[in-house]
Coordinates of C-alpha atoms in Angstrom, one line a residue:
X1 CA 68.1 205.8 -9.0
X2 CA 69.5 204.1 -12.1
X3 CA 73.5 203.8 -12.3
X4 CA 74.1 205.9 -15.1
X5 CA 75.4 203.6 -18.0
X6 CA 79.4 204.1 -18.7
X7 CA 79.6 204.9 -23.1
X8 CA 82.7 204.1 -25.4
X9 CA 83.5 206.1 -27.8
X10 CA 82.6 204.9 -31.2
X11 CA 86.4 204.4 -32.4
X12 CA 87.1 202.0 -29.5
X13 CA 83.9 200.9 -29.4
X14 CA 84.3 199.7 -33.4
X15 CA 87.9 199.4 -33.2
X16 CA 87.7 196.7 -30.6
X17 CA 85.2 195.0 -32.4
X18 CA 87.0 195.0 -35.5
X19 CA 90.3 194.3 -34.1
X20 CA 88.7 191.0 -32.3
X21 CA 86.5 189.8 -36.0
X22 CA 90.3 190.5 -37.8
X23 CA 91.9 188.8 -34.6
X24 CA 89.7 185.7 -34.9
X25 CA 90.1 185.7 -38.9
X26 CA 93.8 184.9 -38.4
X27 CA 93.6 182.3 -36.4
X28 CA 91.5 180.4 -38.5
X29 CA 93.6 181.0 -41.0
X30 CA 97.2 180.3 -38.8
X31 CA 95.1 176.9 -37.7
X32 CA 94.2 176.0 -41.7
X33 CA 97.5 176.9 -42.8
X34 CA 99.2 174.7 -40.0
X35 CA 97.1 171.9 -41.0
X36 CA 97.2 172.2 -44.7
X37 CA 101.8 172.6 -44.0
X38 CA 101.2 169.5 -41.8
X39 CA 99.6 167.5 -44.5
X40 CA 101.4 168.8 -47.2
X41 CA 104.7 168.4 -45.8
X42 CA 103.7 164.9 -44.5
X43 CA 102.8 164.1 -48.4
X44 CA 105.8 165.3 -49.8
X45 CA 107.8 163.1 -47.0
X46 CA 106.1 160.1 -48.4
X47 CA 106.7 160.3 -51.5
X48 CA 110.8 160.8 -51.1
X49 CA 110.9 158.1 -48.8
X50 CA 108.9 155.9 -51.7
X51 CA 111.1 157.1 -54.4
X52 CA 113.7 156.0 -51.8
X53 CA 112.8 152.4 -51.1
X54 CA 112.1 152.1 -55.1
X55 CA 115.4 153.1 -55.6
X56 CA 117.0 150.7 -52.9
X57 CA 114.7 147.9 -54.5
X58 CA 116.2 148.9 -58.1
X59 CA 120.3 148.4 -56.5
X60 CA 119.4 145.2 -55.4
X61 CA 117.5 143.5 -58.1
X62 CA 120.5 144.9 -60.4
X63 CA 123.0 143.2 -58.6
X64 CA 121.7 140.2 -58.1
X65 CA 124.6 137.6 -58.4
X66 CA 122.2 134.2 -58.8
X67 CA 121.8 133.1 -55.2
X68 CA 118.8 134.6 -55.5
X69 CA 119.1 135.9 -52.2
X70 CA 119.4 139.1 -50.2
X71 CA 122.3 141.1 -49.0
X72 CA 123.6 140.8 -45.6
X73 CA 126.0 143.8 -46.2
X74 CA 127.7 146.1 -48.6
X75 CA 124.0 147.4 -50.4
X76 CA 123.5 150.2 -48.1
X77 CA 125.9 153.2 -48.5
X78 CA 125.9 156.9 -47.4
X79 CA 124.7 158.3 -50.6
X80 CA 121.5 156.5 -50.7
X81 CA 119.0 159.4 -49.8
X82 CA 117.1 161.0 -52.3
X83 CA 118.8 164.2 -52.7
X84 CA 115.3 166.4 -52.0
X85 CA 114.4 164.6 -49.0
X86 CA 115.2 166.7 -45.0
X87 CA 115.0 164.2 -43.2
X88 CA 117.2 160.5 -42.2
X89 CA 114.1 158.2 -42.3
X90 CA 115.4 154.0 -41.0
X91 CA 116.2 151.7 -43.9
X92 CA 115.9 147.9 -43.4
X93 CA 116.4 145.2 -45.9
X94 CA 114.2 141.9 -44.9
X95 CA 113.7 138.8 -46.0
X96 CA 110.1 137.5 -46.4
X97 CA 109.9 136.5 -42.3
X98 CA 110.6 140.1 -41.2
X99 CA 113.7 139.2 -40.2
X100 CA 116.6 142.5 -40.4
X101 CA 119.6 141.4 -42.9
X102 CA 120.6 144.8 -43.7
X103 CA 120.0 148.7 -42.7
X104 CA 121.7 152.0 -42.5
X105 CA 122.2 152.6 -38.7
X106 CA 120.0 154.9 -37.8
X107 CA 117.1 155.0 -35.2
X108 CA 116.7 152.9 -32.8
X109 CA 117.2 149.4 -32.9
X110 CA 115.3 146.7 -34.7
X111 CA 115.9 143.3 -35.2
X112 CA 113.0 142.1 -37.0
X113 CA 109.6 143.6 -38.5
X114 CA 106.5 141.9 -37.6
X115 CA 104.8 140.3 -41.0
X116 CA 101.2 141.8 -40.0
X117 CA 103.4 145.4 -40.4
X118 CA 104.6 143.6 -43.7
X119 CA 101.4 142.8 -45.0
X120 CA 99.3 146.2 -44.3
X121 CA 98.2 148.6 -46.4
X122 CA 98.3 151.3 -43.2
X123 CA 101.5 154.1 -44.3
X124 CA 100.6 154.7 -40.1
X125 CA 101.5 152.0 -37.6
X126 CA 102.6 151.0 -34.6
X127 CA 106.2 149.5 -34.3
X128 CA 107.9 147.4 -31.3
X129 CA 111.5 148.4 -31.0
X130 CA 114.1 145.9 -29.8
X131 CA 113.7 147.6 -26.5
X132 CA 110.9 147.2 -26.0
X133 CA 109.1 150.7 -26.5
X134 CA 105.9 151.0 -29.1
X135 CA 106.4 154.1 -31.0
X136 CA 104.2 155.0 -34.1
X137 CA 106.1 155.2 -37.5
X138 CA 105.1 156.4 -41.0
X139 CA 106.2 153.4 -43.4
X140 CA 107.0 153.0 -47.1
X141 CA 107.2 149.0 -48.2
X142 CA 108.6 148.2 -51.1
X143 CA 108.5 143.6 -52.4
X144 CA 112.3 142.7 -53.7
X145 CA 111.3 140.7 -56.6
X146 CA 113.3 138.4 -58.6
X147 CA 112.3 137.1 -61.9
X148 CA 108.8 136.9 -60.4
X149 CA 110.0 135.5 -57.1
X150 CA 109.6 137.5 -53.7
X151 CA 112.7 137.4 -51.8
X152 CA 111.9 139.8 -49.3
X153 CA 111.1 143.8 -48.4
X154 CA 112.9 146.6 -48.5
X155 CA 110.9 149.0 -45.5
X156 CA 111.6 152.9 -45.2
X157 CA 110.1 154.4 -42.3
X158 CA 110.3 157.4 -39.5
X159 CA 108.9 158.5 -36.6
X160 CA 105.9 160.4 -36.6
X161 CA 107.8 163.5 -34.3
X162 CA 110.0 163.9 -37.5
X163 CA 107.7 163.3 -39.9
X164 CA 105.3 165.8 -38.7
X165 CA 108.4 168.2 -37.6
X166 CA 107.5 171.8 -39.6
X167 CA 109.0 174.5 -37.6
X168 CA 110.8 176.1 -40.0
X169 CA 107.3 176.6 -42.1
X170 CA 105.3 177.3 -38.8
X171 CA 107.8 180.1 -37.9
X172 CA 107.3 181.7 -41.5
X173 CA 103.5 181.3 -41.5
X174 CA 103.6 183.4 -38.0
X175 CA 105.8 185.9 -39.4
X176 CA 103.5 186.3 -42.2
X177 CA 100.5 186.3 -39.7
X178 CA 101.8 188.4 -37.8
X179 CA 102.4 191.2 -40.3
X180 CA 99.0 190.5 -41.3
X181 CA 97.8 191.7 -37.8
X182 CA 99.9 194.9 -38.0
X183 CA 98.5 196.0 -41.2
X184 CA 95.1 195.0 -40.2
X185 CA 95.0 196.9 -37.4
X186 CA 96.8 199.9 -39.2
X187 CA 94.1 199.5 -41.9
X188 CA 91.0 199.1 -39.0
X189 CA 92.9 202.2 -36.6
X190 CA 92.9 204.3 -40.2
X191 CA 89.8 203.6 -41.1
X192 CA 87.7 204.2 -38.2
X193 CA 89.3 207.1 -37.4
X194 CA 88.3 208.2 -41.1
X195 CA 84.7 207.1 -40.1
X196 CA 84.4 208.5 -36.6
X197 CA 85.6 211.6 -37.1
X198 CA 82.9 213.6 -38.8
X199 CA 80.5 211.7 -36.7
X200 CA 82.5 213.4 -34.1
X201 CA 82.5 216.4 -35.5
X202 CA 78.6 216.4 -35.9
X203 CA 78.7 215.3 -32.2
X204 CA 80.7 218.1 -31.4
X205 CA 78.2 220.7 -33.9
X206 CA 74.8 219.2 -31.9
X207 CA 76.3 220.7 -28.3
X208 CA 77.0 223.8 -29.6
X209 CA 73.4 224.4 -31.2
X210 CA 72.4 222.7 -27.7
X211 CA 73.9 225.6 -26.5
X212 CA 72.3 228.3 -28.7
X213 CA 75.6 229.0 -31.2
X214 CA 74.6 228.0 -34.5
X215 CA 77.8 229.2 -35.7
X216 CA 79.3 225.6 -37.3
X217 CA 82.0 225.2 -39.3
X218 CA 81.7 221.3 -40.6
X219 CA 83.3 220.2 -43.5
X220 CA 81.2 219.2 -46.5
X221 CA 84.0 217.7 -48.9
X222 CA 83.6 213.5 -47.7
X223 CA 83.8 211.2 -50.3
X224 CA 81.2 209.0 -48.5
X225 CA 77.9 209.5 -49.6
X226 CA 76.1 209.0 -46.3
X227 CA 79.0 211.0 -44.3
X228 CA 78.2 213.5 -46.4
X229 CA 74.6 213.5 -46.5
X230 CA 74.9 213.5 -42.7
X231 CA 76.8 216.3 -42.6
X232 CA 74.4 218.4 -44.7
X233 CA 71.8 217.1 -43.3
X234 CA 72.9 218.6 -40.3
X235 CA 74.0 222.2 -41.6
X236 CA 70.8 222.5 -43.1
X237 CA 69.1 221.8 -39.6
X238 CA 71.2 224.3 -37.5
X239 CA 70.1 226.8 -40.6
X240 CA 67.0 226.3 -40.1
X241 CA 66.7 225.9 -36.0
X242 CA 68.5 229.4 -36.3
X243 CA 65.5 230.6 -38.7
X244 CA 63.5 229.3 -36.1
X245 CA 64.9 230.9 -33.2
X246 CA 64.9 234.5 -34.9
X247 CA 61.6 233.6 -36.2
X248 CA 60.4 233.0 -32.4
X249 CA 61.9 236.4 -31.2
X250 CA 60.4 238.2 -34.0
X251 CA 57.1 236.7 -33.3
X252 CA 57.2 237.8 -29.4
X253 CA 57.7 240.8 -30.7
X254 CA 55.5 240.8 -33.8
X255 CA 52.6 239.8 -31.4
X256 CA 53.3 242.5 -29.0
X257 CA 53.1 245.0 -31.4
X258 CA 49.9 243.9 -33.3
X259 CA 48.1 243.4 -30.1
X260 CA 49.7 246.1 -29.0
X261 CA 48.9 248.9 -31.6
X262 CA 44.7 248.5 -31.2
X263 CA 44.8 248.2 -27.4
X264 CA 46.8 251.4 -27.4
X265 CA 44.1 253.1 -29.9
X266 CA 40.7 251.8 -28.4
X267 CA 42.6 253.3 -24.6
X268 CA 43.2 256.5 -26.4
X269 CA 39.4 257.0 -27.7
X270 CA 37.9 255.7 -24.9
X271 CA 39.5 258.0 -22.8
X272 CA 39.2 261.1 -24.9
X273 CA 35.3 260.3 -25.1
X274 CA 35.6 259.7 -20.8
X275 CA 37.3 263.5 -20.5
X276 CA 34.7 264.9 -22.8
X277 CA 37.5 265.9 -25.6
X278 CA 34.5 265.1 -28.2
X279 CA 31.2 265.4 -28.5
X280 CA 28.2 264.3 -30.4
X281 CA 29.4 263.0 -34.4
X282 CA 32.9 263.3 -33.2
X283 CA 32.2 261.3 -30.5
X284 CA 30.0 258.6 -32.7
X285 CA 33.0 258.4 -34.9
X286 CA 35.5 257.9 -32.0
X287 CA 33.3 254.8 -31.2
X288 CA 33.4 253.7 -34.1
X289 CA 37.0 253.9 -34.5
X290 CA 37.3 252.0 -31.4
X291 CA 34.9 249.4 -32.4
X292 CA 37.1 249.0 -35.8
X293 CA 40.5 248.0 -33.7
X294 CA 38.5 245.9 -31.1
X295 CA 37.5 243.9 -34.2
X296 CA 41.1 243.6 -35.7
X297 CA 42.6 242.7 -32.6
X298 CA 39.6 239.8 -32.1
X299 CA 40.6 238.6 -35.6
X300 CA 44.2 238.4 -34.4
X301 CA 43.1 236.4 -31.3
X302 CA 40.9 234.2 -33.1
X303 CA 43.4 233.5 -35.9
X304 CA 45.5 232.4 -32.9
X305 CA 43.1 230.3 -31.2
X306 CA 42.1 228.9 -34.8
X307 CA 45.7 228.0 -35.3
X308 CA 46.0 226.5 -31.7
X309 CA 42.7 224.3 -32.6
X310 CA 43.9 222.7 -35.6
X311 CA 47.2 222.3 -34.5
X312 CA 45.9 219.9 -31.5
X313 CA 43.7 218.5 -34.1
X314 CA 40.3 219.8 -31.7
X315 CA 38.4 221.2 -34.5
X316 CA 36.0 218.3 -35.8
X317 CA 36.1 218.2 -40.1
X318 CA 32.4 217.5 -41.2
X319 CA 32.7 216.6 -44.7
X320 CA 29.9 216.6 -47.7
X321 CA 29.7 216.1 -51.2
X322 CA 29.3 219.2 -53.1
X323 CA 29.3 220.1 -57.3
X324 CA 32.9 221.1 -57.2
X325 CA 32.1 223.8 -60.1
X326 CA 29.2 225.8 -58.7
X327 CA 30.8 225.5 -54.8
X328 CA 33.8 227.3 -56.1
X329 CA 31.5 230.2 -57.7
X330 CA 29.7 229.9 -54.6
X331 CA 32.9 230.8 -53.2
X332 CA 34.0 233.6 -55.0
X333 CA 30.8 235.3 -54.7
X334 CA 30.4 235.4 -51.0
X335 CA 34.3 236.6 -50.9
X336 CA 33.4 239.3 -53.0
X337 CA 30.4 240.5 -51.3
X338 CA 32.7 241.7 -48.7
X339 CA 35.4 243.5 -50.5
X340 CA 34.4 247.4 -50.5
X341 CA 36.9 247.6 -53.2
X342 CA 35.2 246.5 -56.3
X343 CA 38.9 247.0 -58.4
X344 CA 39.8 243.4 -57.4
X345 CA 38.1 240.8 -60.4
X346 CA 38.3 237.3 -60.2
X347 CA 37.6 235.2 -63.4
X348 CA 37.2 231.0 -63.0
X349 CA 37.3 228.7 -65.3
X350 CA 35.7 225.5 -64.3
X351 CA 35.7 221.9 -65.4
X352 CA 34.1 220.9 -68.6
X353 CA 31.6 218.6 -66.9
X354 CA 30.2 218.6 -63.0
X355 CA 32.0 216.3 -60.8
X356 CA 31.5 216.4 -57.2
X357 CA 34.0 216.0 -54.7
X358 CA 34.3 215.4 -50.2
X359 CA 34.8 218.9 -48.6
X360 CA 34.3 220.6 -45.5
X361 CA 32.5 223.8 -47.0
X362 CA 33.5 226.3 -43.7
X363 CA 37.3 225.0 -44.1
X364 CA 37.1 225.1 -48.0
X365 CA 36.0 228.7 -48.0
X366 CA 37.9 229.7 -45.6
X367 CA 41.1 228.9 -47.3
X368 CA 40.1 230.8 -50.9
X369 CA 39.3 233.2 -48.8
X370 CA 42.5 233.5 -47.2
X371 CA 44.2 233.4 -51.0
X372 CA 42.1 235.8 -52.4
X373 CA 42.9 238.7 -49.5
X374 CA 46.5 237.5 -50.4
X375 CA 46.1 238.4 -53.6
X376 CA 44.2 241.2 -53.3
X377 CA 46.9 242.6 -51.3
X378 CA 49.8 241.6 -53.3
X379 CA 47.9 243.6 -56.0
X380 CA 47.5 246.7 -54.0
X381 CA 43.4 246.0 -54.6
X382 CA 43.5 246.6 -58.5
X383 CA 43.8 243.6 -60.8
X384 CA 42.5 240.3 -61.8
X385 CA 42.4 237.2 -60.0
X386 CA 42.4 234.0 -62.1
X387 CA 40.8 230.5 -60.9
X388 CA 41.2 227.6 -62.9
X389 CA 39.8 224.0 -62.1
X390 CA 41.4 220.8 -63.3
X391 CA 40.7 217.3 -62.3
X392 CA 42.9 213.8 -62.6
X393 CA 42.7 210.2 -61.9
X394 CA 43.8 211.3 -58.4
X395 CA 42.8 214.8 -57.1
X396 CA 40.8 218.1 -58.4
X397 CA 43.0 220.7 -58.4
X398 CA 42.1 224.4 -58.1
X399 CA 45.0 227.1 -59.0
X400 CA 44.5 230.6 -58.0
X401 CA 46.7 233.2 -59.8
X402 CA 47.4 237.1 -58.9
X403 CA 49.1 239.5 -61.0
X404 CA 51.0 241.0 -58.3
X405 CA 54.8 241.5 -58.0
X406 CA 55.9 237.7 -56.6
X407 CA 57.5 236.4 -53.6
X408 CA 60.8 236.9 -53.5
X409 CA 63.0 233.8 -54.0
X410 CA 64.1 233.8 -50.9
X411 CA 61.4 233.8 -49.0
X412 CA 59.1 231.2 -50.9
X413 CA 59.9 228.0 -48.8
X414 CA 59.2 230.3 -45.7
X415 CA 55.7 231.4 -46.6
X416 CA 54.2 227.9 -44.9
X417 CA 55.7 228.3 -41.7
X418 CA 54.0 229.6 -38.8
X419 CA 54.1 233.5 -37.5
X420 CA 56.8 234.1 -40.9
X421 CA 55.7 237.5 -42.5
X422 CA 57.8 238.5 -45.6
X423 CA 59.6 241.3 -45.5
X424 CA 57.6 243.5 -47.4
X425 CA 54.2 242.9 -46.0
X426 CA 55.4 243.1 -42.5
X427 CA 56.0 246.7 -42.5
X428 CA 52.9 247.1 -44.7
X429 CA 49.6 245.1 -43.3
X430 CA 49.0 244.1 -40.0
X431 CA 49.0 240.6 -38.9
X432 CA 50.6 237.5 -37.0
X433 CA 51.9 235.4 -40.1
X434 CA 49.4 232.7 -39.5
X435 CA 46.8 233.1 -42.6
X436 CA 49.1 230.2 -45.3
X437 CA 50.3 228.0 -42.7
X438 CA 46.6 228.0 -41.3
X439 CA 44.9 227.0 -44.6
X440 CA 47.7 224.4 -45.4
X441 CA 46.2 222.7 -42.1
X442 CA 42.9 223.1 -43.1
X443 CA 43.6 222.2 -46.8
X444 CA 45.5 218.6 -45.1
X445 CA 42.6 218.3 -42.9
X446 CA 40.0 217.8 -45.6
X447 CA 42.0 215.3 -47.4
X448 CA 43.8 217.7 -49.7
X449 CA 47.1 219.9 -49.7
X450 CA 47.7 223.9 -50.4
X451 CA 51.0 223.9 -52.6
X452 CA 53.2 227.1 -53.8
X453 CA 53.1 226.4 -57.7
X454 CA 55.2 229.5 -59.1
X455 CA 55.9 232.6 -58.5
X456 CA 57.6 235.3 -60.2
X457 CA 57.4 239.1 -61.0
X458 CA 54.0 238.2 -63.6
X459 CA 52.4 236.7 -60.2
X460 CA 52.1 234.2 -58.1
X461 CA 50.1 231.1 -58.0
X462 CA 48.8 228.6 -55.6
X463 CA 47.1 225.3 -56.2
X464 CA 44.7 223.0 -53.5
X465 CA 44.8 220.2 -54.6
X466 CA 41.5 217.7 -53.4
X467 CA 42.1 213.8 -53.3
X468 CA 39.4 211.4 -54.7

């Protein structure tokens, strides 16, 4: 047996997943930012500690006395820094062997500055100390010129621990990432919550129809469009399983009855004809009676066997070519043949030319049939029944209009569903509800479609429509 599979809810489930993609957002940014501080600060460093040497370089050439030689002393004085500059970097004054005449006291010791440091273009390099320690130094060189001459170098530089020091900006940019992540994840917690919650609700909605209360109560008012879609989507659904389910009951019922009623009447005239109750035309009539409700209830069962075939799709579809114009007179004809009431007209008016179209003729005429009892009915078997062909590009399409009293609004998306009976004609003419949603099935079966065009208290009018 299969371990069942543990689920998440969908808030945690997206929240977590949201929460890590906004988690691993930041730190790309935190580690850009750092880097981009790093650099920055490292630039601006640079260029104080060259406006520094510049400036050291201008206090000596302006002093020069004539030696035309460098300070041992006195050049060097507290106030020397740029005022902008955070950090001490080393000062040293050299003359053109490397050699230290001068410098302002801070750092380490260093006696002497090795000419290949002199003469590089690196701002990076390595530096021996006086003790002996290698330690990497950014450095800013700056030639002590003289009327032309070169008399020595005046060389700024610092560690690359201080010069790279940015605690003070690193400890801002994670306060500011930091509040980033709170309001992130109050923006994600927010808005998932938004998100999941009428998904919840709908959840929530599909156990109770599980459960046979289609009672709901889900709001409608979401700003979303596909919440809200959902939503009604939904309602509409647990409408219409509810139609469904009183539809079902009503059919147990419905087929009870009908089957029922005749089985009742044939047992009550066959046994008044066994205990000898009648005699002779009385009797003759009795059997006839009883041969009239075996008949009706054998329509009833074959309608429902009908149904059953086509719904399993085992009834084959044999289609032929047939003249569209003279089939549907055909048509008419043979359904007229067998109405006793000779009240009920039917006038068609056919296409202007002959065109000939794929049909099954048993399924054809067994769907105009089906409309025209309809309609005979509807008109309480006195009135006119109007046929009217028209072809397209696409399809031939056949309308059939009554004159009867209409479907009531309600009631006309019903009148294709299965075992529905309006409520009207329930009470009024036996049968199971199956005669429209049967000939839609036939109609889709030959390629075609049976299609409720209007109906209103001047009539009501269908139209089959045949595709090319």
């Amino acid at each position: 047996m299969l371990k069942k599979r543990k689920r998440v809810s969908l808030k945690t489930y997206w929240m977590t997943r949201y929460l890590l993609v906004l988690l691993i957002g930041l730190a790309i940014i935190a580690l850009i930012s750092a880097l981009w501080i790093r650099h920055t600060t490292i630039d601006y460093r640079m260029s104080m500690m060259t406006i520094y040497a510049e400036q050291m370089v201008d206090r000596i050439t302006n002093v020069d006395d004539g030696t035309r030689e460098l300070p041992r002393e006195g050049m060097i004085g507290g106030g020397t820094n740029p005022p902008k500059l955070d950090i001490k970097p080393q000062l040293y004054i050299t003359n053109l062997k490397g050699e230290v005449l001068n410098k302002n006291q801070m750092g380490p010791p260093l006696l002497a500055i090795e000419k290949n440091v002199l003469n590089s273009s690196e701002t990076k390099q390595t530096i021996k100390l006086a003790n002996g320690i290698e330690e990497t130094f950014y450095i800013v060189k700056k030639k002590v010129k003289v009327d032309k001459k070169q008399l020595g170098w005046v060389v700024v530089m610092e560690s690359e621990k201080n010069m790279t020091h940015t605690n003070q900006a690193l400890g801002q940019l994670a306060i500011l990432i930091g509040a980033l992540a709170l309001i992130g994840l109050g923006a994600i917690y927010y808005l998932t919550s938004r998100l999941t919650k009428p998904i919840q609700q709908v959840a929530n909605a599909a156990k109770m129809v599980q459960e046979g209360n289609y009672a709901l109560d889900l709001p409608d008012d979401s700003p979303e469009a596909e919440v809200h879609d959902l939503v009604q989507s939904f309602k509409e659904m647990a409408g219409r399983l509810e139609q469904l389910e009183s539809m079902r009951t009503e059919l147990l019922a419905g087929v009870t009855h009908e089957l029922k009623t005749p089985v009742t009447a044939i047992d009550g005239l066959l046994q008044a004809l066994k205990d000898g109750v009648v005699a002779g035309d009385e009797a003759r009539e009795f059997v006839q009676m009883a041969m009239i409700e075996t008949k009706k209830m054998k329509t009833m069962v074959g309608d429902l066997l009908a149904f059953n075939s086509f719904a399993v799709n085992a009834i084959p579809i044999k289609l032929e070519a047939r003249d569209i114009n003279q089939f549907m007179q055909d048509t008419i004809a043979q359904w007229a043949i067998t109405q006793e009431n000779a009240a009920v007209k039917i006038d068609c008016r056919p296409l202007s030319q002959e065109e000939s179209i794929f049909v099954d003729p048993v399924r054809f005429q067994q769907i105009f049939t089906n409309l025209f009892t309809n309609a005979a009915q509807a008109m309480k078997d006195q009135g006119h029944i109007h046929v009217r062909l028209e072809s397209t590009s696409t399809a031939i399409a056949i309308y059939v209009r009554d004159e009867g009293p209409g479907i009531p609004l309600a009631e006309q998306q019903l009148i294709f569903d299965r075992f529905y009976r309006g409520e009207d004609k329930k009470y009024m003419i036996r049968g199971l509800g199956l005669g429209l949603p049967l000939s839609k099935m036939m109609a889709q079966s030959i390629n075609g479609d049976l299609q409720l065009v209007k109906s209103d208290e001047t009539g009501t009018e269908f139209v089959l429509k045949l595709y090319k």
